[in-house]
Structures are given as structure tokens and as C-alpha cells.
């Protein structure tokens, strides 16, 4: 049976001494698994818990202590001009030795150490090095490292990896319960958590901060002021970035805060002394690529009110000029592209305020007031916004997550809430919403309801009530159509879909009354009887220019689905299999010729020429013969012939139509009568101030207010004072 003494002899001869020799010769240490396992097996075979465990634990301690005192300390404590290099060599040699010793003695960690509450093998060796080797050289080593950090600032390539390792040893040396391990790169490292940083703070951080003050002072004064404030800021930011890189590469992350604080003090002092001598112009700082730099810049000068005022002034100039440029460019763009670009810029402005200026209330207020000013600089922007929202809700939001959808709608409603002519926006929005609901071209009803809800929260109920009525009508129509289909007793291959639009709740619609073909008229008549039976006393006016019809072809080589308006279907129904004149279509349909021509044009499109005519081009003669193209072919199986109206914004002078002008007049008159009645007697100045304050959805024009006052006087609702022309009285009924 093997004894403890024999095991110790084998460990010394086959593991410990060979490792010592290789380390002393600076050779790569490699011990085979068989040799390590032999030592472990011998230790295990002689292990009887306390007695032999205690002997082996003491032997490990003596072995590590002997190596430290015989092989490490003599080298580490000898006089040298390169304490840095010497320390790294001895530190690595000691870690190497401890790593292999831990492997050879690791059987002790399976029971003995935990059972008897002994320090781990790693911690025993670690504590020994800290007390006998590190403490004696810490001051000298720290001073050398500070000098090297100063050299590193001038040349960041100087032994950066070795320098980082040496500095990190001041943190490692205070690890609580350290463990020595080999990482994936084959490097032997201490692992643990430093609960205190007294060694690092005493010998690295504090001396570095003290000596950095002079360095920062010189650096701040040497910033290149001759190339202007932007150059100064750029140089300042580079200085901050270089210190951040210094900390990231070499130091503990906690050092960055006091280091930056010291640097800020020197830069702010220098800037206060000299910035007023130079012309300030740093608009380029507000570009996306410079946001990180601008953020750093502002955070460094945040506490200085003079600097804050300078930032506010420059941001105001930047936002206004860039916004006006985008709006001006919008004259040559489609409305949706103009608003899309403007919203993108507002998002950029929000990013600047949030990321660079920490959502400071002064910067937020500045952004909002500047954006509002620009939004209302163009009379047609309200219409452009309505057209953009239509495109957005028709499909651009498809595929967006719920969170992204909410964000897009929030951006749009924020924009709308800043428009002074909100009633103009909502008048156009209502028309476009009606088209989406009638033609089923919207992305979803949920999206429509979501944006209306946001409009209501930001713009009030007066402008959104009609929109909710329209959505409600569509829901009611679905239920009504379901009941109608359930009531039918015969099966038809004609799918009939109806939407009931409540009169007064929808934008005004033109009434066109063509002569309807029998196949449609039967269904119209049937549904009308059904509806009147449910809603006695009501009347249905059919709007044939709205909606759509889907027709499947049976006369061509393959089947196509043709999508068209009801008017287009009525026109096609009256073209016979041979040839039909335009004048005959007019007779059959009872539609005006210009109206027929407009709805026929899409059928003559060269790409999808479903119809043929005698002449070339877009013009159609009244006696010109029209016939079906029996050779029609297309790669598409579904073809849409509905004519989409062009969405060009009218000239600013024509933006506000007669209906909207009438609504504005009603609102102005209501405000005037209400205020004069409440006061009984008011002067003209107070009346104007009240009207301007109460009218939130458009900007009342002086001429419109004057006309409303004159009209109310003419109708006997208010009167002028006989003695003072600027005084108004309420007329009692």
C-alpha cells in the first residue's frame, strides 16, 4: 500500500520539480494528463479525510510558498529600471505554477477544503502573493505604470496589452475568493470579483487623476481655436474620446467618471475664456453622423447657462432652415413624399433633443415651437398631410408590428395637432377615409380606429365625431348585409355587397342616376325592399360612382377577374358583342358623354386593352365604334380598371373650398353670439381676442370675422352702439 510520504515523493519528482525547472528556463509548461492523474490517484488512495488531507494541504501550501520565496521574490525585489516588465514576467510565472499545482492537488477540493472550511487552493496561493510579493512593489510599480499611461496618451500602441495586464493586476489582487483558470485562448487568468479597489485607487487612479490635471490644462489651451468653434468642439470631443478609449483599453471603468470630470473642468474654463472671440457656427453637428459627438459635447457643457443658450440658438437656426428647405423641396415632390420627408426630419429633431440634450424641457419647447412655425408656413401642407395619411393607411403600415404601427400613427397625429388649419386637414381626411372605407382599400379598421382615437385625444371631438360615424356605418352595414343574405331564399351566383352611408355623416357625394341593367337592378330592388321593411320611413339613394364590381370573363381563352366601378360596369354591359357607338352608350345608360369617356379611358390602355376603338390616342369620337378585344391577353389574372383621381394638391388659394368656408363662418358666428350674449356689451378688441382664443381648428382671418359681425348685425342678433362704433350689444329675443 502506498504511503503519504511515497505520494509526496512522486509528486515532487514527476510534477513539481519538472514544472519549476521549465518555468525557470521560461519554457512552455505542459504536463500530460497521465502524470497528473497518477498524482491524483496516489493522493486518493492514501486519503483518509482529515489526517492525510491535512498533510497534503500543508504540502501544497509549503510548495507554493517555497516557489514564491525561492523563484519569484528574489527576481521581483532586485533593483531594476524595468519594474513593469519584471513584474509581468514574475506574475505570469507564478500564475503558471499555481495553475498546474491546483490541477495536481485538486482532489483536496472534492471534500477536504469544503468540509474543514479551508481557503481554496487558488485563494491560498493568491493571498500569499498579495502579502509577500505585491505589497512591497505596489508603490514603485504604480508610479511606473502612471508614467507609461502618460506615454500611452501620446502613442496608444506602446505595449498596450502588457500595460493593461499590469494595471489590471491592481484590481485582481483584491478579488474575493479568486479562481485560477485557463481561458479559451490558452491564457492562465485569475477570475473573481473585486469588492474593494483600494490598491487600484491608491496606486493607479488617484495619482493618475492628480497628474492628469496638468495634462488636461495644457490640452485644453492647445485646442485649435483658429479654425473656429466647430474645430474647437471637434478637438474637445476627440480629447474626451481618447480618454474614454484609454479607460476602455487600460483602466477600470469606474475611473472614467472622475477622469471626465477633471477634463470637463479644464475645457469649460478654457472655453469660457475664449469662445466669445470666435464666430459660432456648428450646424453640421446636428447631422445624424455627429449625434454621438454632439451628445458628448452637450453633456460636458450641460451645467453652463451660456453654453446652453448657444446650443438653443444654433438648434433653432438649424431646425428652421432645414425644415423650410424640406417644405420648399416638397413643391416638386408628390404630397406623400413631402410629408414623409418632413416627418423623417421631425423624427431626426426628436432624436437630437432626446439623445443629445436629454429631453431637456427648453430644447423640447424650442423644437415644438419651431416645427409648428414651419408646419404652418405653407397653406397647402394640411392637404399634403391628409394625402400622406391616406397612403399610409392604404398599405404602407402593412406588416408593421403593433409597436411600430403605434409609433407611425403617433408621429402623424403629432404633426396634425400642430397644424393651425386643422379643419382643412380633417375635411380632406374625411373624403379620403370615405374612399378607403367604401372601396375596402384601407389596411385595417383597427388602424383606422386607432388613429381616430389619437386624433380625438390631441385635436378634440368636434373634428373627429364624423369620422367615428363613418366607421360606425361600415360596422352597421356588415351586420345588415349579413341579415339580408340570411333572409334570401334563392341561391345566386351574383355576390352583392352594400354599404349604407348615413346622410350628413359622410362627405357630400354627387348623385348620378344611370339606367341600371336588369341583372343589377333586381338585386337593388330586392335589397331596398328588405331595408325599408326594417327601417320604415327611410329612403335609399344609390351611389353608382362609388364602390366596385368584380367580373369574371368567360369569352376569352382564359379567365380573368376584372375590377371596375359600378358606372364602368353599366357602360360595358351596354357594349354589344360586335360594335357600339358612343352615342348609343349614352342612349342606353342615360349618362353624359364626357362622363362616359372618362370611365372608358382605362379600358383602352395599351397594356390592358380590354376594348378597341377606331382612332388612336385618348380621344373618343361620339360616333366612333367601340368593341371588345376578343384577342385580349395579360399575364395578370386580376386587372383593376378603376380610375384613381390624381392627388395633386390644389393651389393654396383654392385649398379651402366653399363647404369648409361655410362651416368656418358658422363657427365664427357661434363664438361671436356666445361671447356678446355672455357679456351683453363688448368692445371690438375684446371680441377679436376672444374669437382668436376660442377658435382652435383654424386661424380666423380679420376679413372673415368682419363679414360675420356684419352678417349678425344685419340679421338682428347683435347691434352696434349708436355712440361708440366699436361697441357691440346683444339683441334680446
XYZ file of C-alpha atoms in Angstrom:
733
model
C 0.000 0.000 0.000
C 1.297 3.496 -0.948
C 2.078 5.888 1.909
C 1.711 9.685 2.094
C 5.478 10.061 2.054
C 5.762 7.983 -1.125
C 2.979 10.042 -2.744
C 4.742 13.308 -1.854
C 7.985 11.947 -3.321
C 6.242 11.057 -6.598
C 4.544 14.468 -6.773
C 7.869 16.212 -6.204
C 9.801 14.111 -8.661
C 7.309 13.796 -11.530
C 5.259 17.022 -11.318
C 6.561 19.804 -9.055
C 10.272 19.841 -9.864
C 9.841 19.457 -13.657
C 7.376 22.385 -13.642
C 9.747 24.556 -11.596
C 12.603 23.851 -13.973
C 10.568 24.644 -17.078
C 9.322 27.904 -15.562
C 12.836 28.931 -14.528
C 14.016 28.268 -18.094
C 10.923 30.161 -19.421
C 9.792 27.108 -21.328
C 6.198 26.286 -22.124
C 4.824 24.128 -19.299
C 2.918 21.065 -20.394
C 2.204 18.112 -18.089
C 0.474 15.089 -19.531
C -2.913 14.069 -18.221
C -1.486 10.640 -17.328
C 1.093 12.187 -14.982
C -1.496 14.477 -13.369
C -3.936 11.579 -12.938
C -1.179 9.415 -11.431
C -0.613 12.015 -8.706
C -4.358 12.378 -8.144
C -4.783 8.587 -7.935
C -1.956 8.252 -5.394
C -3.432 11.049 -3.290
C -6.859 9.460 -3.462
C -5.546 6.007 -2.488
C -3.920 7.367 0.657
C -6.647 9.857 1.563
C -8.402 9.311 4.932
C -10.145 12.642 5.278
C -8.539 14.752 7.977
C -5.052 13.320 8.666
C -3.753 12.769 5.147
C -5.901 15.617 3.795
C -4.265 17.973 6.270
C -0.831 16.676 5.301
C -1.447 17.156 1.581
C -2.961 20.645 2.128
C 0.113 21.708 4.152
C 2.371 20.215 1.491
C 0.579 22.287 -1.202
C 0.985 25.443 0.936
C 4.671 24.755 1.520
C 5.243 24.029 -2.171
C 3.655 27.295 -3.335
C 5.374 29.303 -0.580
C 8.730 27.774 -1.438
C 8.307 28.580 -5.132
C 7.294 32.173 -4.361
C 10.187 32.801 -1.968
C 12.828 30.963 -3.950
C 11.882 31.656 -7.552
C 9.706 34.818 -7.583
C 10.697 37.202 -4.781
C 14.456 37.251 -5.458
C 13.777 38.363 -9.018
C 10.934 40.743 -8.159
C 12.765 42.601 -5.396
C 16.114 43.050 -7.114
C 16.994 46.585 -8.290
C 15.836 47.281 -11.851
C 14.855 50.116 -14.154
C 12.121 47.955 -15.682
C 9.894 47.067 -12.729
C 6.989 46.892 -15.194
C 8.475 44.144 -17.365
C 9.934 42.310 -14.393
C 6.613 42.259 -12.556
C 4.723 40.944 -15.585
C 7.223 38.085 -16.042
C 7.112 37.033 -12.393
C 3.313 37.468 -12.191
C 2.852 35.199 -15.215
C 5.376 32.652 -13.882
C 3.588 32.485 -10.534
C 0.151 32.067 -12.169
C 1.561 29.336 -14.368
C 2.962 27.444 -11.395
C -0.213 27.817 -9.301
C -2.381 26.630 -12.210
C -0.500 23.318 -12.509
C -0.294 22.857 -8.750
C -4.037 23.264 -8.498
C -4.513 20.513 -11.088
C -2.129 18.196 -9.228
C -3.776 18.805 -5.813
C -7.375 19.332 -6.982
C -8.537 16.144 -5.167
C -8.385 18.221 -1.957
C -11.191 20.434 -3.286
C -13.523 17.433 -3.544
C -14.093 17.251 0.182
C -11.297 18.292 2.490
C -11.293 22.062 1.812
C -15.063 22.495 1.978
C -15.521 20.117 4.926
C -12.831 21.798 7.044
C -13.547 25.348 5.785
C -10.078 25.911 4.428
C -9.131 28.528 1.820
C -9.342 27.197 -1.722
C -6.089 26.228 -3.424
C -6.399 29.341 -5.636
C -7.102 31.678 -2.739
C -4.242 30.312 -0.601
C -1.724 30.929 -3.378
C -3.321 34.266 -4.310
C -3.227 35.637 -0.735
C 0.389 34.555 -0.374
C 1.435 36.506 -3.476
C -0.565 39.564 -2.411
C 1.047 39.780 1.031
C 4.632 38.763 0.248
C 5.188 39.897 -3.337
C 2.642 42.508 -4.461
C 2.509 44.853 -1.482
C 6.298 45.508 -1.404
C 6.394 46.590 -5.076
C 2.924 48.206 -5.452
C 4.045 51.821 -4.998
C 7.039 51.566 -7.308
C 5.067 49.601 -9.891
C 2.112 52.027 -9.749
C 4.364 55.021 -10.318
C 5.946 53.319 -13.329
C 2.516 52.497 -14.740
C 1.359 56.129 -14.390
C 4.389 57.213 -16.413
C 3.565 54.615 -19.045
C -0.079 55.783 -19.192
C 1.156 59.289 -19.946
C 3.338 57.862 -22.720
C 0.356 55.847 -23.953
C -1.659 59.073 -24.376
C 0.945 60.208 -26.890
C 1.350 56.816 -28.538
C -1.523 54.345 -27.891
C 0.398 51.430 -29.413
C 3.019 51.250 -26.643
C 2.799 47.756 -25.079
C -0.938 48.264 -24.561
C -1.724 44.617 -23.827
C 1.073 44.283 -21.265
C 0.207 47.658 -19.745
C -3.444 46.665 -19.392
C -2.458 43.370 -17.771
C -0.193 45.091 -15.240
C -2.822 47.707 -14.352
C -5.458 45.007 -14.092
C -3.326 43.204 -11.520
C -4.127 46.053 -9.086
C -7.784 45.075 -9.452
C -7.174 41.322 -9.484
C -5.188 41.483 -6.269
C -8.383 42.311 -4.366
C -10.535 39.543 -5.827
C -12.786 37.901 -3.288
C -12.483 34.087 -3.495
C -10.368 34.113 -6.693
C -10.053 31.137 -9.017
C -7.237 30.444 -11.449
C -8.317 29.076 -14.831
C -7.187 28.730 -18.431
C -9.381 30.579 -20.939
C -10.280 29.580 -24.499
C -7.129 31.252 -25.799
C -4.984 29.112 -23.502
C -4.157 32.065 -21.240
C -3.961 31.455 -17.481
C -6.052 34.069 -15.660
C -7.351 34.875 -12.204
C -11.135 35.100 -12.079
C -13.204 36.734 -9.371
C -14.956 39.908 -8.188
C -13.110 42.835 -6.625
C -15.250 44.061 -3.740
C -12.741 46.817 -2.935
C -10.405 48.782 -5.176
C -8.103 50.263 -2.529
C -4.885 49.070 -4.209
C -6.072 50.284 -7.631
C -7.387 53.584 -6.259
C -4.322 54.276 -4.112
C -1.609 53.382 -6.602
C -3.291 53.955 -10.004
C -6.455 56.084 -10.022
C -5.634 58.854 -7.533
C -2.087 59.532 -8.833
C -3.382 59.438 -12.424
C -6.132 61.992 -11.690
C -3.665 64.289 -9.982
C -1.148 64.180 -12.817
C -3.901 64.381 -15.477
C -4.968 67.836 -14.289
C -1.872 69.442 -15.728
C -2.142 67.354 -18.902
C -5.786 68.362 -19.415
C -4.996 72.013 -18.749
C -2.310 72.052 -21.422
C -4.502 70.069 -23.847
C -7.462 72.455 -23.353
C -5.336 75.516 -24.020
C -3.852 73.919 -27.124
C -7.207 73.236 -28.803
C -7.105 74.770 -32.247
C -9.232 77.879 -31.776
C -8.052 79.386 -35.029
C -10.378 77.198 -37.121
C -13.479 78.324 -35.252
C -15.804 76.948 -32.628
C -16.592 73.803 -34.571
C -12.932 72.946 -34.704
C -12.663 73.653 -31.012
C -15.597 71.372 -30.235
C -14.262 68.654 -32.511
C -10.887 68.752 -30.810
C -12.550 68.751 -27.390
C -14.641 65.716 -28.287
C -11.596 63.905 -29.617
C -9.925 64.581 -26.289
C -12.871 63.044 -24.430
C -12.949 60.110 -26.827
C -9.251 59.462 -26.370
C -9.708 59.372 -22.591
C -12.671 57.018 -22.951
C -10.532 54.788 -25.150
C -7.751 54.974 -22.585
C -10.103 53.762 -19.857
C -11.619 51.088 -22.096
C -8.205 49.732 -23.061
C -6.301 50.019 -19.800
C -8.247 51.093 -16.720
C -11.223 50.168 -14.573
C -14.488 51.564 -15.995
C -15.169 53.472 -12.745
C -12.169 55.698 -13.480
C -13.922 57.288 -16.466
C -16.268 59.458 -14.373
C -13.652 61.260 -12.240
C -11.315 61.490 -15.233
C -14.031 63.131 -17.368
C -14.981 65.449 -14.515
C -11.413 66.674 -14.337
C -11.234 67.113 -18.113
C -14.571 68.991 -18.220
C -13.354 71.485 -15.662
C -10.305 72.359 -17.738
C -12.195 72.573 -21.049
C -15.073 74.651 -19.660
C -12.626 77.095 -18.075
C -10.752 77.425 -21.342
C -13.924 77.743 -23.432
C -15.450 80.420 -21.191
C -12.297 82.467 -21.561
C -12.141 82.301 -25.346
C -15.374 81.218 -27.114
C -16.764 84.774 -27.423
C -13.820 85.697 -29.634
C -14.947 83.361 -32.428
C -17.904 83.161 -34.777
C -20.167 80.321 -33.696
C -21.484 78.119 -36.479
C -21.733 74.358 -35.998
C -24.855 73.304 -37.897
C -23.057 70.208 -39.130
C -23.082 68.946 -35.568
C -26.805 68.257 -35.888
C -26.395 65.682 -38.649
C -27.053 62.014 -37.750
C -23.409 61.062 -38.027
C -22.469 63.668 -35.418
C -25.175 62.898 -32.841
C -22.849 60.850 -30.593
C -20.300 63.669 -30.678
C -22.959 66.293 -30.001
C -24.296 64.255 -27.094
C -20.846 64.086 -25.544
C -20.318 67.760 -26.199
C -23.571 68.844 -24.541
C -23.096 66.544 -21.557
C -19.700 68.121 -20.990
C -21.092 71.679 -21.028
C -24.601 70.996 -19.689
C -24.203 72.962 -16.474
C -23.122 76.178 -18.163
C -26.028 78.541 -18.980
C -24.027 80.477 -21.576
C -23.286 77.280 -23.443
C -26.907 76.181 -23.171
C -28.083 79.445 -24.730
C -25.621 78.947 -27.551
C -26.894 75.426 -28.186
C -30.522 76.636 -28.179
C -29.761 79.410 -30.640
C -27.926 77.110 -33.034
C -30.592 74.393 -32.808
C -33.334 76.917 -33.607
C -31.497 78.141 -36.703
C -30.791 74.584 -37.833
C -34.366 73.315 -37.386
C -35.960 76.266 -39.122
C -33.618 76.340 -42.109
C -33.675 72.571 -42.657
C -37.465 72.342 -42.260
C -38.126 75.178 -44.692
C -35.748 73.579 -47.166
C -37.642 70.271 -46.993
C -41.014 72.011 -47.385
C -39.712 74.070 -50.286
C -38.370 70.924 -51.950
C -41.828 69.414 -51.468
C -43.192 71.632 -54.226
C -41.556 69.323 -56.750
C -42.483 66.104 -54.916
C -45.628 64.064 -54.507
C -47.528 65.201 -51.367
C -46.873 61.916 -49.582
C -43.129 62.179 -50.240
C -43.008 65.759 -48.991
C -44.738 64.881 -45.697
C -42.746 61.670 -45.371
C -39.506 63.667 -45.633
C -40.813 66.254 -43.180
C -41.862 63.601 -40.655
C -38.477 61.982 -41.031
C -36.840 65.304 -40.216
C -39.113 65.806 -37.200
C -38.023 62.330 -36.062
C -34.437 63.457 -36.514
C -35.163 66.593 -34.449
C -36.742 64.435 -31.729
C -33.650 62.232 -31.766
C -31.416 65.292 -31.336
C -33.471 66.588 -28.410
C -33.671 63.167 -26.763
C -30.226 61.740 -27.390
C -28.140 64.913 -27.386
C -29.988 67.120 -24.915
C -31.591 64.519 -22.640
C -35.144 65.701 -23.451
C -34.436 68.947 -21.623
C -37.690 70.941 -21.443
C -36.159 74.064 -23.018
C -34.920 72.123 -26.035
C -38.255 70.281 -26.373
C -40.188 73.557 -26.293
C -37.848 75.087 -28.853
C -38.242 72.123 -31.202
C -42.042 72.135 -30.927
C -42.411 75.885 -31.492
C -40.021 75.883 -34.449
C -41.669 72.874 -36.076
C -45.129 74.408 -35.588
C -43.944 77.620 -37.180
C -42.672 75.760 -40.226
C -45.697 73.444 -40.491
C -47.942 76.452 -40.903
C -45.677 78.328 -43.294
C -47.386 76.704 -46.295
C -51.151 76.830 -46.801
C -51.279 73.512 -48.667
C -49.431 71.479 -46.028
C -52.689 70.454 -44.331
C -53.875 68.865 -47.588
C -50.486 67.258 -48.189
C -50.699 65.696 -44.727
C -54.165 64.286 -45.462
C -52.896 62.742 -48.704
C -49.894 61.283 -46.898
C -52.131 59.742 -44.220
C -54.220 58.159 -46.977
C -51.171 56.459 -48.488
C -50.027 55.389 -45.042
C -53.350 53.788 -44.114
C -53.789 52.192 -47.530
C -50.817 49.931 -47.221
C -47.563 51.472 -46.019
C -48.361 50.291 -42.491
C -48.928 46.709 -43.616
C -46.503 44.335 -41.971
C -45.654 46.706 -39.134
C -45.642 45.347 -35.618
C -48.191 46.757 -33.184
C -45.469 48.830 -31.542
C -44.139 50.228 -34.840
C -47.679 50.943 -36.065
C -48.449 52.881 -32.907
C -45.232 54.851 -33.376
C -46.055 55.765 -37.004
C -49.588 56.871 -36.111
C -48.253 58.859 -33.153
C -45.887 60.756 -35.460
C -48.731 61.596 -37.830
C -51.137 62.741 -35.111
C -48.406 64.866 -33.529
C -47.937 66.589 -36.873
C -51.660 67.158 -37.320
C -52.036 68.585 -33.813
C -49.546 71.310 -34.753
C -51.388 72.373 -37.925
C -53.263 75.624 -37.459
C -55.732 74.819 -40.252
C -56.792 71.508 -38.697
C -60.315 71.735 -40.077
C -58.859 71.763 -43.586
C -56.884 68.631 -42.820
C -59.921 66.824 -41.393
C -62.179 67.887 -44.278
C -59.777 66.241 -46.711
C -59.075 63.338 -44.374
C -62.818 62.586 -44.196
C -63.060 62.405 -48.005
C -60.081 60.062 -48.211
C -61.351 57.943 -45.316
C -64.700 57.636 -47.103
C -62.911 56.346 -50.202
C -60.927 53.796 -48.172
C -63.997 52.528 -46.335
C -66.185 52.324 -49.422
C -63.587 50.656 -51.626
C -62.048 48.487 -48.871
C -58.582 49.876 -49.635
C -57.546 50.618 -46.059
C -55.021 48.420 -44.276
C -57.459 47.608 -41.448
C -60.361 49.030 -39.462
C -58.290 48.643 -36.303
C -55.683 51.025 -37.725
C -58.417 53.496 -38.721
C -59.937 53.388 -35.237
C -56.521 53.718 -33.622
C -55.595 56.871 -35.489
C -59.046 58.421 -34.961
C -58.653 57.770 -31.247
C -55.281 59.534 -31.313
C -56.764 62.430 -33.300
C -59.535 62.738 -30.723
C -57.058 62.879 -27.836
C -54.968 65.604 -29.470
C -57.472 67.581 -31.563
C -60.792 67.156 -29.743
C -64.134 65.546 -30.574
C -65.538 68.301 -32.800
C -63.289 67.278 -35.683
C -63.392 63.528 -35.145
C -67.068 62.793 -34.445
C -67.893 62.475 -38.152
C -65.006 60.067 -38.638
C -66.396 57.800 -35.929
C -69.838 57.972 -37.550
C -68.329 56.726 -40.809
C -66.606 53.792 -39.094
C -69.855 53.015 -37.245
C -71.804 52.997 -40.519
C -69.440 50.412 -42.005
C -69.898 48.159 -38.957
C -73.692 48.510 -39.153
C -73.580 47.782 -42.887
C -71.767 44.498 -42.278
C -74.436 43.348 -39.819
C -77.225 44.491 -42.140
C -75.731 42.696 -45.144
C -75.383 39.515 -43.104
C -79.089 39.658 -42.188
C -80.001 40.338 -45.805
C -78.047 37.325 -47.074
C -79.629 35.139 -44.405
C -83.105 36.310 -45.480
C -82.659 35.277 -49.127
C -84.415 32.087 -50.129
C -82.742 31.581 -53.509
C -79.088 30.940 -54.291
C -77.422 33.379 -56.702
C -74.012 33.404 -58.327
C -74.096 37.187 -58.003
C -72.312 38.352 -54.835
C -73.971 41.574 -53.669
C -72.238 43.858 -51.153
C -73.833 47.059 -49.846
C -72.618 49.851 -47.570
C -75.161 52.223 -46.003
C -73.819 55.779 -45.661
C -75.808 57.910 -43.275
C -76.777 61.245 -44.805
C -74.880 64.130 -43.163
C -72.253 61.845 -41.661
C -70.205 61.484 -44.832
C -68.640 63.993 -47.245
C -71.139 65.225 -49.824
C -71.417 62.903 -52.819
C -72.555 63.643 -56.340
C -75.724 61.806 -57.308
C -75.534 60.136 -60.721
C -78.564 58.180 -61.835
C -77.773 55.960 -64.800
C -80.128 53.477 -66.352
C -79.228 50.306 -64.498
C -79.044 46.905 -66.260
C -81.627 44.370 -65.202
C -79.127 41.967 -63.576
C -78.104 44.685 -61.101
C -81.500 46.329 -60.772
C -83.095 43.107 -59.482
C -80.671 42.974 -56.560
C -81.012 46.703 -55.853
C -84.776 46.435 -55.780
C -84.650 43.343 -53.556
C -82.283 44.969 -51.033
C -84.291 48.204 -50.989
C -87.456 46.310 -50.031
C -85.525 44.479 -47.300
C -84.118 47.726 -45.910
C -87.396 49.681 -45.969
C -89.106 46.783 -44.215
C -86.623 47.149 -41.322
C -86.348 50.958 -41.353
C -89.783 52.321 -42.127
C -89.784 55.866 -43.482
C -86.188 55.894 -44.627
C -85.046 56.332 -48.210
C -82.065 54.849 -50.057
C -80.202 56.901 -52.688
C -77.856 54.598 -54.601
C -74.384 55.990 -55.346
C -73.263 54.204 -58.502
C -69.967 56.096 -58.820
C -68.732 54.566 -55.562
C -67.746 51.018 -54.764
C -66.507 48.377 -57.155
C -67.654 45.445 -59.281
C -65.685 42.249 -59.926
C -66.474 40.459 -63.196
C -65.112 37.097 -64.340
C -64.610 36.737 -68.106
C -65.985 33.703 -69.925
C -65.414 34.785 -73.541
C -61.589 34.752 -73.625
C -59.070 31.915 -73.870
C -58.518 32.084 -70.129
C -60.485 33.527 -67.259
C -59.667 36.961 -65.829
C -61.119 38.888 -62.921
C -61.894 42.468 -63.949
C -62.267 45.071 -61.205
C -64.204 48.207 -62.130
C -66.578 50.816 -60.744
C -70.354 50.261 -60.971
C -70.521 53.035 -63.603
C -67.879 51.275 -65.701
C -69.800 48.018 -65.400
C -73.016 49.701 -66.561
C -71.157 51.147 -69.571
C -69.545 47.792 -70.500
C -72.878 45.998 -70.101
C -74.264 48.199 -72.868
C -71.491 47.391 -75.370
C -72.679 44.519 -77.546
C -70.613 41.690 -78.906
C -69.910 43.483 -82.188
C -69.612 47.261 -82.251
C -71.309 50.037 -80.295
C -71.139 53.779 -80.827
C -70.534 56.234 -78.003
C -73.844 57.884 -78.826
C -75.588 54.536 -78.369
C -73.960 54.012 -74.962
C -75.249 57.455 -73.977
C -78.738 56.444 -75.033
C -78.621 53.105 -73.197
C -77.088 54.411 -69.956
C -78.541 57.962 -69.824
C -75.090 59.201 -68.784
C -73.464 62.383 -70.192
C -70.875 61.767 -72.924
C -67.889 63.365 -71.046
C -68.650 61.123 -68.077
C -68.745 58.019 -70.307
C -65.456 58.973 -71.966
C -63.710 59.461 -68.628
C -64.760 55.997 -67.397
C -63.906 54.260 -70.692
C -60.313 55.508 -70.940
C -58.731 52.855 -68.698
C -60.168 50.075 -70.917
C -58.116 51.395 -73.883
C -54.820 51.281 -72.014
C -52.278 49.655 -74.425
C -51.053 47.394 -71.626
C -54.557 46.105 -70.835
C -56.705 46.996 -73.853
C -59.923 45.215 -72.940
C -61.731 47.410 -75.523
C -60.789 48.523 -79.009
C -61.758 51.709 -80.872
C -61.211 53.051 -84.368
C -58.973 56.030 -83.566
C -55.597 56.201 -81.826
C -54.860 58.139 -78.633
C -57.095 59.099 -75.739
C -59.828 60.944 -77.644
C -63.081 59.137 -78.414
C -65.454 60.423 -81.109
C -69.183 60.409 -80.353
C -69.880 58.241 -83.414
C -66.766 56.165 -83.009
C -67.352 52.416 -82.843
C -66.206 50.525 -79.758
C -65.904 46.759 -79.419
C -64.480 44.127 -77.077
C -60.938 42.900 -77.768
C -61.541 39.183 -78.279
C -57.771 38.559 -78.501
C -57.110 40.146 -75.114
C -54.265 38.576 -73.133
C -52.482 39.502 -69.928
C -50.027 37.884 -67.530
C -52.103 39.258 -64.661
C -55.191 37.326 -63.656
C -56.742 40.249 -61.740
C -56.967 43.586 -63.551
C -58.061 46.839 -61.939
C -59.676 49.366 -64.311
C -60.985 51.784 -61.679
C -59.818 55.323 -62.424
C -57.911 56.751 -59.471
C -58.255 60.520 -59.178
C -54.983 62.423 -59.372
C -53.875 63.513 -55.920
C -52.173 66.756 -56.791
C -52.572 69.480 -54.204
C -54.611 72.428 -55.456
C -53.117 75.898 -55.382
C -53.121 77.492 -51.934
C -55.816 79.922 -52.960
C -58.145 77.026 -53.794
C -57.377 74.812 -50.774
C -60.326 75.936 -48.628
C -63.477 75.015 -50.545
C -66.931 76.600 -50.245
C -68.273 73.953 -47.857
C -65.405 74.478 -45.449
C -65.778 78.248 -45.684
C -69.438 77.871 -44.693
C -68.514 75.712 -41.695
C -65.935 78.263 -40.594
C -68.499 81.029 -40.891
C -70.950 79.088 -38.671
C -68.205 78.572 -36.057
C -67.221 82.254 -36.048
C -70.822 83.387 -35.736
C -71.416 80.965 -32.856
C -68.352 82.291 -30.988
C -69.406 85.914 -31.563
C -73.003 85.445 -30.420
C -71.983 83.354 -27.394
C -69.432 85.921 -26.184
C -71.584 89.006 -26.792
C -74.558 87.321 -25.112
C -72.481 86.402 -22.036
C -71.157 89.972 -21.667
C -74.212 91.826 -23.040
C -71.826 94.582 -24.117
C -68.307 94.121 -25.538
C -65.766 96.237 -27.379
C -64.300 95.172 -30.719
C -60.809 94.482 -29.320
C -62.082 92.090 -26.614
C -64.331 90.353 -29.129
C -61.418 89.743 -31.505
C -59.222 88.434 -28.669
C -61.968 86.007 -27.587
C -62.549 84.727 -31.124
C -58.828 84.132 -31.680
C -58.572 82.305 -28.349
C -61.666 80.141 -28.819
C -61.090 79.164 -32.456
C -58.645 76.278 -32.257
C -59.147 74.416 -35.530
C -58.309 77.215 -37.976
C -56.876 80.712 -37.926
C -59.698 83.268 -38.283
C -58.905 85.958 -40.833
C -59.797 89.577 -39.953
C -61.883 89.897 -43.102
C -63.877 86.746 -42.241
C -64.503 87.981 -38.688
C -65.641 91.357 -40.030
C -68.034 89.705 -42.504
C -69.515 87.510 -39.739
C -70.074 90.522 -37.461
C -71.747 92.467 -40.265
C -73.946 89.497 -41.133
C -75.038 89.044 -37.498
C -75.872 92.763 -37.271
C -77.878 92.525 -40.494
C -79.812 89.530 -39.105
C -80.557 91.406 -35.880
C -78.660 89.108 -33.467
C -76.240 91.815 -32.297
C -76.109 95.605 -32.815
C -73.528 98.378 -32.742
C -73.613 101.037 -30.070
C -75.004 104.275 -31.501
C -72.415 106.432 -29.744
C -69.342 104.176 -29.970
C -68.926 102.299 -33.244
C -66.547 99.711 -31.719
C -69.022 98.574 -29.048
C -71.465 95.676 -29.673
C -74.665 94.816 -27.805
C -76.563 91.546 -27.651
C -80.103 91.840 -29.012
C -82.661 90.218 -26.742
C -85.169 87.931 -28.461
